CSV table of C-alpha atoms and ligand atoms in Angstrom, one decimal:
chain,number,residue,atom,x,y,z
A,1365,MET,CA,119.7,69.7,94.0
A,1366,SER,CA,121.1,71.1,90.8
A,1367,ALA,CA,119.2,73.4,88.5
A,1368,THR,CA,118.7,70.7,85.9
A,1369,SER,CA,117.3,68.1,88.3
A,1370,THR,CA,115.0,70.8,89.8
A,1371,ALA,CA,113.6,71.5,86.3
A,1372,THR,CA,113.3,67.7,85.7
A,1373,LEU,CA,111.5,67.3,89.0
A,1374,GLY,CA,109.1,70.2,88.0
A,1375,ALA,CA,108.2,68.3,84.9
A,1376,ALA,CA,107.8,65.0,86.6
A,1377,ARG,CA,105.8,66.7,89.4
A,1378,GLU,CA,103.1,67.5,86.7
A,1379,ALA,CA,102.5,63.8,86.2
A,1380,TYR,CA,101.6,63.2,89.8
A,1381,GLU,CA,98.6,64.1,92.0
A,1382,PRO,CA,99.3,64.8,95.7
A,1383,VAL,CA,96.7,63.4,98.1
A,1384,ILE,CA,96.5,65.1,101.5
A,1385,GLY,CA,94.4,64.5,104.6
A,1386,LEU,CA,94.7,66.6,107.8
A,1387,GLU,CA,94.3,65.7,111.4
A,1388,VAL,CA,93.8,68.9,113.3
A,1389,HIS,CA,94.0,69.2,117.1
A,1390,ALA,CA,92.1,72.2,118.5
A,1391,GLN,CA,92.2,73.1,122.2
A,1392,LEU,CA,88.8,73.9,123.5
A,1393,LYS,CA,88.3,77.1,125.4
A,1394,THR,CA,87.1,75.7,128.7
A,1395,LEU,CA,88.3,77.2,132.0
A,1396,SER,CA,89.2,73.8,133.5
A,1397,LYS,CA,90.7,70.6,132.1
A,1398,ILE,CA,88.6,67.8,130.6
A,1399,PHE,CA,88.7,65.4,133.5
A,1400,CYS,CA,89.6,67.5,136.5
A,1401,GLY,CA,89.2,71.0,137.9
A,1402,CYS,CA,92.7,72.3,137.1
A,1403,SER,CA,93.0,75.6,135.2
A,1404,THR,CA,93.8,75.5,131.5
A,1405,ARG,CA,95.3,79.0,131.5
A,1406,PHE,CA,98.3,79.3,129.1
A,1407,GLY,CA,101.7,80.6,130.3
A,1408,ALA,CA,101.5,79.7,134.0
A,1409,ILE,CA,104.7,78.6,135.8
A,1410,ALA,CA,105.5,75.0,134.9
A,1411,ASN,CA,103.7,72.3,136.9
A,1412,THR,CA,101.5,74.7,138.9
A,1413,GLN,CA,98.2,73.7,137.3
A,1414,VAL,CA,98.3,70.0,138.1
A,1415,CYS,CA,96.5,67.7,140.6
A,1416,PRO,CA,96.7,63.9,141.4
A,1417,LEU,CA,94.3,63.2,138.5
A,1418,CYS,CA,96.2,64.9,135.7
A,1419,LEU,CA,99.4,63.5,137.1
A,1420,GLY,CA,98.0,60.1,136.8
A,1421,LEU,CA,98.5,59.1,140.5
A,1422,PRO,CA,96.9,55.9,141.6
A,1423,GLY,CA,93.3,55.8,142.9
A,1424,VAL,CA,92.0,58.9,141.0
A,1425,LEU,CA,88.8,59.0,138.9
A,1426,PRO,CA,88.1,61.3,136.0
A,1427,THR,CA,85.0,63.4,135.8
A,1428,LEU,CA,84.0,64.6,132.3
A,1429,ASN,CA,83.8,68.4,131.7
A,1430,ALA,CA,80.3,69.1,130.3
A,1431,ARG,CA,81.4,72.3,128.6
A,1432,ALA,CA,84.0,70.4,126.6
A,1433,VAL,CA,81.3,68.0,125.3
A,1434,GLU,CA,79.1,71.0,124.5
A,1435,PHE,CA,81.9,72.8,122.5
A,1436,ALA,CA,82.8,69.6,120.6
A,1437,THR,CA,79.1,69.0,119.8
A,1438,MET,CA,78.8,72.6,118.6
A,1439,VAL,CA,81.7,72.1,116.1
A,1440,GLY,CA,80.2,68.8,114.9
A,1441,LEU,CA,76.8,70.5,114.2
A,1442,ALA,CA,78.5,73.5,112.5
A,1443,VAL,CA,80.2,71.2,110.0
A,1444,GLY,CA,77.1,69.1,109.4
A,1445,ALA,CA,78.4,66.0,111.2
A,1446,THR,CA,76.2,63.3,112.8
A,1447,ILE,CA,76.4,63.6,116.6
A,1448,ALA,CA,76.5,60.1,118.2
A,1449,GLU,CA,73.9,59.7,120.9
A,1450,ARG,CA,76.4,57.3,122.5
A,1451,SER,CA,80.2,57.7,122.2
A,1452,VAL,CA,82.9,55.9,124.2
A,1453,PHE,CA,86.1,57.1,125.7
A,1454,ALA,CA,89.1,54.8,125.2
A,1455,ARG,CA,92.6,54.5,126.5
A,1456,LYS,CA,95.4,55.0,124.0
A,1457,ASN,CA,98.4,53.4,125.6
A,1458,TYR,CA,101.9,54.6,124.9
A,1459,PHE,CA,105.0,55.5,126.9
A,1460,TYR,CA,106.4,59.0,126.7
A,1461,PRO,CA,107.9,61.3,129.4
A,1462,ASP,CA,105.1,63.9,129.1
A,1463,LEU,CA,102.4,61.3,129.7
A,1464,PRO,CA,102.7,60.2,133.3
A,1465,LYS,CA,99.6,57.9,133.2
A,1466,GLY,CA,101.1,55.9,130.4
A,1467,TYR,CA,97.9,56.4,128.4
A,1468,GLN,CA,95.9,59.2,126.9
A,1469,ILE,CA,92.1,59.2,127.3
A,1470,SER,CA,90.7,59.6,123.8
A,1471,GLN,CA,87.9,58.2,121.7
A,1472,TYR,CA,88.5,55.4,119.3
A,1473,ASP,CA,85.9,53.3,117.5
A,1474,ARG,CA,82.9,55.3,118.8
A,1475,PRO,CA,83.7,59.0,118.4
A,1476,LEU,CA,81.4,61.9,119.2
A,1477,CYS,CA,81.0,63.1,115.6
A,1478,LEU,CA,81.0,61.3,112.3
A,1479,GLY,CA,81.1,62.9,108.8
A,1480,GLY,CA,80.4,66.5,107.9
A,1481,SER,CA,82.4,68.7,105.6
A,1482,LEU,CA,84.1,72.1,105.2
A,1483,ALA,CA,84.1,74.3,102.1
A,1484,ILE,CA,87.4,75.7,101.1
A,1485,ARG,CA,88.8,77.8,98.2
A,1486,SER,CA,90.7,76.1,95.4
A,1487,GLY,CA,91.9,78.7,93.0
A,1488,ASP,CA,88.7,80.7,92.2
A,1489,GLN,CA,86.4,77.7,93.0
A,1490,TRP,CA,84.8,76.5,96.1
A,1491,LYS,CA,85.6,72.9,97.0
A,1492,THR,CA,84.0,70.6,99.6
A,1493,VAL,CA,86.4,68.7,101.9
A,1494,ARG,CA,84.7,65.8,103.6
A,1495,LEU,CA,85.4,65.0,107.3
A,1496,VAL,CA,85.8,61.5,108.7
A,1497,ARG,CA,85.2,62.3,112.4
A,1498,ILE,CA,85.7,64.6,115.3
A,1499,HIS,CA,86.5,63.2,118.7
A,1500,LEU,CA,87.3,64.4,122.2
A,1501,GLU,CA,90.6,63.7,124.0
A,1502,GLU,CA,93.0,65.0,126.5
A,1503,ASP,CA,96.3,66.7,125.7
A,1504,ALA,CA,99.6,65.4,127.0
A,1505,GLY,CA,102.2,67.5,128.8
A,1506,LYS,CA,105.1,69.3,127.2
A,1507,SER,CA,108.8,68.3,127.1
A,1508,ILE,CA,111.0,71.4,127.2
A,1509,HIS,CA,114.4,70.6,125.6
A,1510,PRO,CA,117.5,72.5,126.6
A,1511,GLU,CA,118.4,73.7,123.1
A,1512,GLY,CA,118.5,77.4,122.9
A,1513,ARG,CA,117.4,77.9,126.6
A,1514,GLU,CA,119.7,79.7,128.9
A,1515,GLY,CA,120.3,78.0,132.3
A,1516,VAL,CA,118.6,74.7,131.2
A,1517,ASP,CA,120.8,71.8,130.7
A,1518,THR,CA,118.4,68.9,130.7
A,1519,THR,CA,115.0,68.1,129.2
A,1520,ARG,CA,112.3,69.0,131.6
A,1521,VAL,CA,108.6,68.2,131.6
A,1522,ASP,CA,105.7,70.7,132.1
A,1523,LEU,CA,102.4,69.0,132.9
A,1524,ASN,CA,100.2,72.1,133.0
A,1525,ARG,CA,99.0,71.1,129.5
A,1526,ALA,CA,98.2,67.4,130.5
A,1527,GLY,CA,94.5,67.0,130.5
A,1528,VAL,CA,93.6,70.1,128.6
A,1529,PRO,CA,90.6,69.3,126.4
A,1530,LEU,CA,91.2,68.8,122.7
A,1531,ILE,CA,89.1,67.9,119.7
A,1532,GLU,CA,90.7,66.1,116.8
A,1533,ILE,CA,89.2,66.8,113.5
A,1534,VAL,CA,90.1,64.3,110.8
A,1535,SER,CA,89.6,65.0,107.1
A,1536,GLU,CA,89.2,62.6,104.2
A,1537,PRO,CA,92.2,62.8,101.9
A,1538,ASP,CA,90.4,65.4,99.7
A,1539,LEU,CA,93.2,68.0,99.6
A,1540,ARG,CA,95.5,68.3,96.6
A,1541,SER,CA,98.1,70.9,97.5
A,1542,GLY,CA,99.8,72.8,100.3
A,1543,GLU,CA,97.7,75.8,99.4
A,1544,GLU,CA,94.5,73.9,99.7
A,1545,ALA,CA,95.7,72.4,103.1
A,1546,THR,CA,96.5,75.9,104.3
A,1547,ASP,CA,93.1,77.3,103.2
A,1548,TYR,CA,91.4,74.4,105.0
A,1549,MET,CA,93.3,75.1,108.2
A,1550,ALA,CA,92.5,78.8,107.9
A,1551,ARG,CA,88.8,78.2,107.4
A,1552,LEU,CA,88.7,75.7,110.2
A,1553,ARG,CA,90.4,78.1,112.5
A,1554,GLN,CA,87.9,80.9,111.5
A,1555,LEU,CA,84.9,78.5,112.2
A,1556,LEU,CA,86.3,77.6,115.6
A,1557,VAL,CA,86.9,81.2,116.5
A,1558,TYR,CA,83.4,82.2,115.3
A,1559,LEU,CA,81.9,79.4,117.5
A,1560,ASP,CA,84.0,80.8,120.3
A,1561,VAL,CA,85.1,77.3,121.3
A,1562,CYS,CA,88.9,77.7,120.5
A,1563,ASP,CA,91.1,80.8,120.6
A,1564,GLY,CA,92.8,79.7,117.4
A,1565,ASN,CA,96.2,80.8,118.7
A,1566,MET,CA,98.6,78.7,116.8
A,1567,GLU,CA,101.7,80.1,118.4
A,1568,GLU,CA,100.5,78.9,121.8
A,1569,GLY,CA,99.6,75.5,120.3
A,1570,SER,CA,95.8,75.9,120.5
A,1571,LEU,CA,95.6,74.7,117.0
A,1572,ARG,CA,98.1,72.3,115.3
A,1573,CYS,CA,97.9,69.7,112.7
A,1574,ASP,CA,99.4,66.5,111.4
A,1575,ALA,CA,99.4,66.0,107.6
A,1576,ASN,CA,99.1,62.7,105.8
A,1577,VAL,CA,100.7,63.0,102.4
A,1578,SER,CA,101.0,60.7,99.4
A,1579,VAL,CA,101.3,61.0,95.7
A,1580,ARG,CA,100.0,59.0,92.8
A,1581,LYS,CA,100.2,59.1,89.0
A,1582,LYS,CA,97.4,61.3,87.7
A,1583,GLY,CA,94.4,59.2,86.8
A,1584,ALA,CA,95.5,56.4,89.1
A,1585,ALA,CA,92.7,55.1,91.4
A,1586,GLU,CA,94.9,53.5,94.0
A,1587,LEU,CA,96.4,55.7,96.7
A,1588,GLY,CA,100.2,55.9,97.1
A,1589,THR,CA,102.0,55.0,100.3
A,1590,LYS,CA,101.6,57.9,102.8
A,1591,THR,CA,103.8,59.6,105.3
A,1592,GLU,CA,102.6,61.6,108.2
A,1593,ILE,CA,104.2,65.0,109.1
A,1594,LYS,CA,103.6,65.8,112.8
A,1595,ASN,CA,102.8,68.9,114.7
A,1596,LEU,CA,102.6,71.7,112.2
A,1597,ASN,CA,101.7,74.8,114.2
A,1598,SER,CA,101.6,77.6,111.6
A,1599,PHE,CA,99.9,78.1,108.3
A,1600,ARG,CA,103.3,78.7,106.7
A,1601,PHE,CA,104.7,75.4,108.0
A,1602,VAL,CA,101.6,73.5,106.7
A,1603,ASP,CA,102.2,74.9,103.2
A,1604,ARG,CA,106.0,74.5,103.2
A,1605,ALA,CA,106.1,71.1,104.8
A,1606,ILE,CA,103.5,69.6,102.5
A,1607,ALA,CA,105.2,71.1,99.4
A,1608,PHE,CA,108.6,69.7,100.6
A,1609,GLU,CA,107.1,66.2,101.2
A,1610,ILE,CA,105.3,66.1,97.8
A,1611,ASP,CA,108.6,67.0,96.0
A,1612,ARG,CA,110.6,64.4,98.1
A,1613,GLN,CA,108.1,61.6,97.3
A,1614,VAL,CA,108.0,62.5,93.5
A,1615,ALA,CA,111.8,62.6,93.4
A,1616,LEU,CA,112.0,59.3,95.2
A,1617,LEU,CA,109.5,57.6,92.9
A,1618,GLU,CA,111.1,59.1,89.8
A,1619,SER,CA,114.5,57.7,90.8
A,1620,GLY,CA,113.1,54.2,91.1
A,1621,GLY,CA,112.7,54.3,94.9
A,1622,ARG,CA,109.6,53.6,96.9
A,1623,VAL,CA,108.0,55.7,99.6
A,1624,VAL,CA,108.2,54.1,103.1
A,1625,GLN,CA,105.3,54.7,105.5
A,1626,GLU,CA,106.8,56.7,108.3
A,1627,THR,CA,106.2,59.6,110.7
A,1628,LEU,CA,108.1,62.8,109.9
A,1629,LEU,CA,108.9,65.8,111.9
A,1630,TRP,CA,109.1,69.2,110.2
A,1631,SER,CA,112.2,71.3,111.0
A,1632,SER,CA,111.3,74.9,110.3
A,1633,GLU,CA,114.9,76.0,110.7
A,1634,ARG,CA,116.2,73.7,108.0
A,1635,GLY,CA,113.1,73.5,105.9
A,1636,VAL,CA,113.1,69.7,105.8
A,1637,ALA,CA,110.8,66.9,107.1
A,1638,GLU,CA,112.8,64.1,108.7
A,1639,ALA,CA,111.9,60.6,109.8
A,1640,MET,CA,110.8,60.3,113.5
A,1641,ARG,CA,110.0,56.7,113.6
A,1642,SER,CA,109.2,54.1,110.9
A,1643,LYS,CA,106.1,52.0,110.7
A,1644,GLU,CA,108.0,49.0,111.9
A,1645,GLU,CA,108.7,50.6,115.3
A,1646,ALA,CA,105.3,52.3,115.3
A,1647,HIS,CA,103.3,51.9,118.5
A,1648,ASP,CA,100.5,49.5,119.0
A,1649,TYR,CA,98.3,51.7,121.1
A,1650,ARG,CA,96.3,48.7,122.5
A,1651,TYR,CA,93.1,50.8,122.7
A,1652,PHE,CA,90.4,49.6,125.1
A,1653,PRO,CA,87.3,51.3,126.5
A,1654,GLU,CA,88.2,53.6,129.5
A,1655,PRO,CA,86.9,51.6,132.5
A,1656,ASP,CA,86.7,54.7,134.7
A,1657,LEU,CA,84.2,56.6,132.5
A,1658,LEU,CA,80.7,55.7,131.5
A,1659,PRO,CA,79.8,55.9,127.8
A,1660,LEU,CA,78.9,59.4,126.8
A,1661,ASP,CA,75.1,59.5,126.3
A,1662,LEU,CA,73.5,62.6,124.7
A,1663,THR,CA,69.7,63.0,124.3
A,1664,PRO,CA,68.4,64.4,121.0
A,1665,ALA,CA,66.8,67.3,123.0
A,1666,TRP,CA,70.2,68.2,124.5
A,1667,ILE,CA,71.8,68.1,121.0
A,1668,GLU,CA,69.1,70.4,119.7
A,1669,SER,CA,69.6,72.8,122.6
A,1670,VAL,CA,73.3,73.0,121.5
A,1671,ARG,CA,72.3,73.6,117.9
A,1672,ALA,CA,70.1,76.5,119.0
A,1673,ARG,CA,73.1,78.3,120.5
A,1674,ILE,CA,75.2,78.2,117.3
A,1675,PRO,CA,75.9,81.7,116.1
A,1676,GLU,CA,75.9,82.9,112.5
A,1677,LEU,CA,78.7,81.0,110.8
A,1678,PRO,CA,81.3,82.6,108.4
A,1679,HIS,CA,79.6,81.3,105.2
A,1680,GLN,CA,76.2,82.4,106.4
A,1681,LEU,CA,77.5,85.8,107.3
A,1682,ARG,CA,79.2,86.2,103.9
A,1683,GLU,CA,76.1,85.3,102.1
A,1684,ARG,CA,74.0,87.7,104.2
A,1685,LEU,CA,76.4,90.6,103.5
A,1686,VAL,CA,76.2,90.0,99.8
A,1687,ARG,CA,72.4,89.8,99.9
A,1688,GLU,CA,71.7,92.7,102.3
A,1689,HIS,CA,74.4,95.1,101.3
A,1690,LYS,CA,74.7,94.2,97.6
A,1691,ILE,CA,78.5,94.0,97.9
A,1692,PRO,CA,80.6,91.6,95.8
A,1693,GLU,CA,81.5,88.2,97.2
A,1694,TYR,CA,85.1,89.3,97.4
A,1695,ASP,CA,84.3,92.1,99.7
A,1696,ALA,CA,82.2,89.9,101.9
A,1697,GLU,CA,85.1,87.5,102.2
A,1698,VAL,CA,87.5,90.2,103.4
A,1699,LEU,CA,84.9,91.7,105.7
A,1700,THR,CA,84.1,88.5,107.5
A,1701,GLU,CA,87.7,87.7,108.4
A,1702,THR,CA,86.5,88.0,112.0
A,1703,ARG,CA,83.0,88.4,113.4
A,1704,SER,CA,84.0,91.8,114.9
A,1705,LEU,CA,85.3,93.2,111.6
A,1706,ALA,CA,82.0,92.3,110.0
A,1707,THR,CA,80.1,94.0,112.8
A,1708,TYR,CA,82.3,97.1,112.4
A,1709,TYR,CA,81.5,97.1,108.7
A,1710,GLU,CA,77.8,96.7,109.1
A,1711,GLU,CA,77.7,99.7,111.6
A,1712,ALA,CA,79.7,101.9,109.2
A,1713,ALA,CA,77.5,100.8,106.2
A,1714,ALA,CA,74.3,101.6,108.2
A,1715,LYS,CA,75.6,105.0,109.3
A,1716,SER,CA,76.8,106.0,105.8
A,1717,GLY,CA,73.8,104.6,103.9
A,1718,GLN,CA,76.5,103.6,101.3
A,1719,PRO,CA,77.4,99.9,101.8
A,1720,LYS,CA,79.8,99.6,98.9
A,1721,LEU,CA,81.7,102.8,99.6
A,1722,ALA,CA,81.9,101.8,103.3
A,1723,SER,CA,83.2,98.4,102.2
A,1724,ASN,CA,85.9,100.1,100.1
A,1725,TRP,CA,87.0,102.2,103.1
A,1726,VAL,CA,87.1,99.3,105.5
A,1727,MET,CA,89.0,97.0,103.1
A,1728,THR,CA,91.6,99.5,102.0
A,1729,GLU,CA,92.2,102.4,104.4
A,1730,VAL,CA,91.1,100.8,107.7
A,1731,ASN,CA,92.8,97.4,107.0
A,1732,ALA,CA,96.0,99.1,105.8
A,1733,VAL,CA,96.3,101.0,109.1
A,1734,ARG,CA,95.4,97.8,111.1
A,1735,ASN,CA,97.9,95.6,109.2
A,1736,LYS,CA,100.7,98.2,109.5
A,1737,ASN,CA,100.2,98.4,113.3
A,1738,GLY,CA,99.0,94.9,114.0
A,1739,LEU,CA,95.7,96.2,115.4
A,1740,ALA,CA,92.6,94.2,116.0
A,1741,ILE,CA,89.5,96.0,114.8
A,1742,GLU,CA,88.4,96.4,118.5
A,1743,ALA,CA,91.5,98.5,119.0
A,1744,PHE,CA,91.1,100.6,115.9
A,1745,PRO,CA,90.9,104.3,116.9
A,1746,ILE,CA,88.1,105.3,114.5
A,1747,ARG,CA,84.9,103.8,115.6
A,1748,ALA,CA,82.4,102.5,113.0
A,1749,ASP,CA,79.9,105.3,113.4
A,1750,ARG,CA,82.6,108.0,112.8
A,1751,LEU,CA,83.8,106.2,109.7
A,1752,GLY,CA,80.2,105.9,108.5
A,1753,GLU,CA,79.6,109.6,109.0
A,1754,MET,CA,82.7,110.5,106.9
A,1755,VAL,CA,81.7,108.1,104.2
A,1756,ARG,CA,78.2,109.7,104.1
A,1757,MET,CA,80.0,113.1,103.6
A,1758,ILE,CA,81.8,111.8,100.6
A,1759,ALA,CA,78.6,110.3,99.1
A,1760,ASP,CA,76.5,113.5,99.5
A,1761,GLY,CA,79.3,115.6,98.0
A,1762,THR,CA,80.3,117.5,101.1
A,1763,ILE,CA,83.9,116.4,100.7
A,1764,SER,CA,85.9,114.7,97.9
A,1765,GLY,CA,87.5,111.3,98.2
A,1766,LYS,CA,90.9,113.1,98.4
A,1767,ILE,CA,89.9,115.4,101.3
A,1768,ALA,CA,88.4,112.3,102.9
A,1769,LYS,CA,91.8,110.7,103.1
A,1770,GLN,CA,93.1,113.8,104.9
A,1771,VAL,CA,90.1,113.7,107.3
A,1772,PHE,CA,90.7,110.0,107.9
A,1773,GLU,CA,94.3,110.7,108.8
A,1774,LEU,CA,93.2,113.3,111.3
A,1775,MET,CA,90.5,111.0,112.8
A,1776,LEU,CA,93.2,108.4,113.6
A,1777,SER,CA,94.6,110.6,116.3
A,1778,ASP,CA,91.7,113.0,117.1
A,1779,PRO,CA,88.3,111.7,118.4
A,1780,ALA,CA,86.4,114.7,117.1
A,1781,ALA,CA,83.5,114.3,114.6
A,1782,PRO,CA,84.6,114.4,111.0
A,1783,GLY,CA,82.6,117.6,110.4
A,1784,GLU,CA,84.4,119.3,113.2
A,1785,LEU,CA,87.8,118.2,111.9
A,1786,ILE,CA,87.0,119.5,108.4
A,1787,ARG,CA,86.1,123.0,109.9
A,1788,ARG,CA,89.1,123.1,112.2
A,1789,HIS,CA,91.6,122.2,109.6
A,1790,GLY,CA,90.2,124.4,106.8
A,1791,LEU,CA,89.3,121.4,104.7
A,1792,LEU,CA,85.8,122.8,103.9
A,1793,PRO,CA,85.0,122.3,100.3
A,1794,ILE,CA,84.9,125.1,97.8
A,1795,ASP,CA,81.3,125.1,96.6
A,1796,ASP,CA,80.7,128.8,96.1
A,1797,GLU,CA,79.8,129.3,92.5
A,1798,ALA,CA,81.7,132.5,92.0
A,1799,ALA,CA,84.9,131.0,93.4
A,1800,LEU,CA,84.5,127.9,91.3
A,1801,ARG,CA,83.9,130.0,88.1
A,1802,ALA,CA,87.1,131.9,88.9
A,1803,LEU,CA,88.9,128.6,89.3
A,1804,ALA,CA,87.5,127.3,86.1
A,1805,LYS,CA,88.7,130.5,84.2
A,1806,GLU,CA,92.1,130.2,85.6
A,1807,VAL,CA,92.4,126.5,84.5
A,1808,ILE,CA,91.1,127.3,81.0
A,1809,ALA,CA,93.6,130.1,80.7
A,1810,ALA,CA,96.5,127.9,81.8
A,1811,ASN,CA,95.5,125.1,79.4
A,1812,PRO,CA,94.5,126.7,76.2
A,1813,GLY,CA,95.2,123.6,74.0
A,1814,PRO,CA,92.9,121.2,75.9
A,1815,ALA,CA,90.2,123.9,76.2
A,1816,ALA,CA,90.2,124.5,72.5
A,1817,ASP,CA,90.1,120.7,71.9
A,1818,PHE,CA,87.0,120.5,74.1
A,1819,ARG,CA,85.3,123.3,72.3
A,1820,ALA,CA,86.0,121.5,69.0
A,1821,GLY,CA,84.0,118.6,70.3
A,1822,LYS,CA,86.7,116.5,72.1
A,1823,GLU,CA,84.7,115.5,75.2
A,1824,LYS,CA,87.6,113.5,76.5
A,1825,THR,CA,89.7,116.5,77.4
A,1826,PHE,CA,87.0,117.6,79.9
A,1827,ALA,CA,88.2,115.0,82.4
A,1828,PHE,CA,91.7,116.4,82.1
A,1829,LEU,CA,90.5,120.0,82.8
A,1830,VAL,CA,88.5,118.8,85.8
A,1831,GLY,CA,91.6,117.0,87.1
A,1832,GLN,CA,93.7,120.2,86.7
A,1833,ALA,CA,91.1,122.3,88.6
A,1834,MET,CA,90.8,119.7,91.3
A,1835,LYS,CA,94.6,119.7,91.7
A,1836,GLN,CA,94.7,123.5,91.8
A,1837,SER,CA,92.0,123.5,94.6
A,1838,LYS,CA,94.0,120.8,96.5
A,1839,GLY,CA,91.0,118.5,96.2
A,1840,ARG,CA,88.7,120.9,97.9
A,1841,ALA,CA,86.5,121.9,95.0
A,1842,HIS,CA,83.0,120.4,95.1
A,1843,PRO,CA,83.1,117.9,92.3
A,1844,GLU,CA,79.7,118.3,90.6
A,1845,LYS,CA,79.6,122.1,91.1
A,1846,LEU,CA,83.2,122.4,89.7
A,1847,GLN,CA,82.1,120.4,86.6
A,1848,SER,CA,79.2,122.6,86.0
A,1849,ALA,CA,81.3,125.8,86.5
A,1850,LEU,CA,83.9,124.5,84.0
A,1851,ARG,CA,81.2,123.7,81.4
A,1852,THR,CA,79.7,127.1,81.8
A,1853,GLU,CA,83.1,128.8,81.4
A,1854,LEU,CA,84.0,126.7,78.4
A,1855,ALA,CA,80.6,127.4,76.8
A,1856,GLU,CA,80.9,131.1,77.3
A,1857,LYS,CA,84.0,131.8,75.3
A,1858,GLY,CA,83.4,129.1,72.7
B,922,ZN,ZN1,94.2,68.3,137.4
């Protein structure tokens, strides 16, 4: 595309509103598959976690995994969905090499959960994305294609994944950009991980999504023709594929063409979404109720017992941190990235007695080291109580923020208490009055101009003199005592 046509598209793009809905597949963290006892462990040798049932051999009967139902119900309750007291499994018939039965057991017209919503960020606003439904289903196997694999010359099928329990979470078309879709995915992932029902590992395929994308002229009530982009398995792909498809549809409509309803596959190598199959050849799944499974009946008491086991959710935790620790909403957002990071913060805040200062240290210094080394907070070398102890020493004036950074560096590789490290490395603060007065004298002598200005009433130069003295002491001077020593010295020779 030439520079001119890109600019024209940019202008035309402004006249359109993208409409996006996501279908997210999340693998439930059960030990065994949804209808048999085979293991769900990821990474096993191909076709070692299979049995006659998940291979679809004749004469087998599925048995529903109760834990999968419990996990799916938990997700439904957490998003405020209505849990159906009766839901029905259905056969979704299609032919594919990774589906030996010739059908997938899913739920069709009577899903487990209906409705609900998820709050996402849109710019600096919160926005509610409505959900259509959440249903239970089994995963298919995996085709392993020869491209890029040494010693493999044909496509092979691994059925370890066949029968792994999934939930499909279908949103209303409430999303308006790739960024909103990415935030939705990220918040859904966070919720599932908080609930401990999905490991959220996108690289291993535990969470993936299909995006339905259409565009319409701004202000139009009718929806445009949509396309579906299949199997997006990273946040970056969600963002890029949707942005690509919006631009493609706008360019097509602007050049007088029309969007054809079709299924697209995102190629991350080439950065394009390409047609997989068009609507004309699309499958008729011939859904019908699964004859080998009874309807799934749940009692209200059982549903309530699941509700009682729901832990504190991300938005509840955020609100509580703001309320109890008086920290800004932004801090709470960063600190609740994972449940364990929030726990770490709360321990450090309690130990320090300084919730905001503790928050600053976790968000900046702790997170910087973690990001640089790819460390989960569980593996971070400074435990929360030690960090809290150091923050307390800053707050009570024992050490300056500058010395604290040196102490923090030492703590990363030395498990000793911060007080001990301060002593051992000669970082003890200078708080002796005589020493501070001598330091003040020196700084005044070295900066006669600013000293004279201060004496003439220019209060502003005081901060400069404090800075010089701090620098001279290599950050060790006790801040308040230094200030009072400086004032005394400045007053004396005024
Ligand atoms: Zn099996």
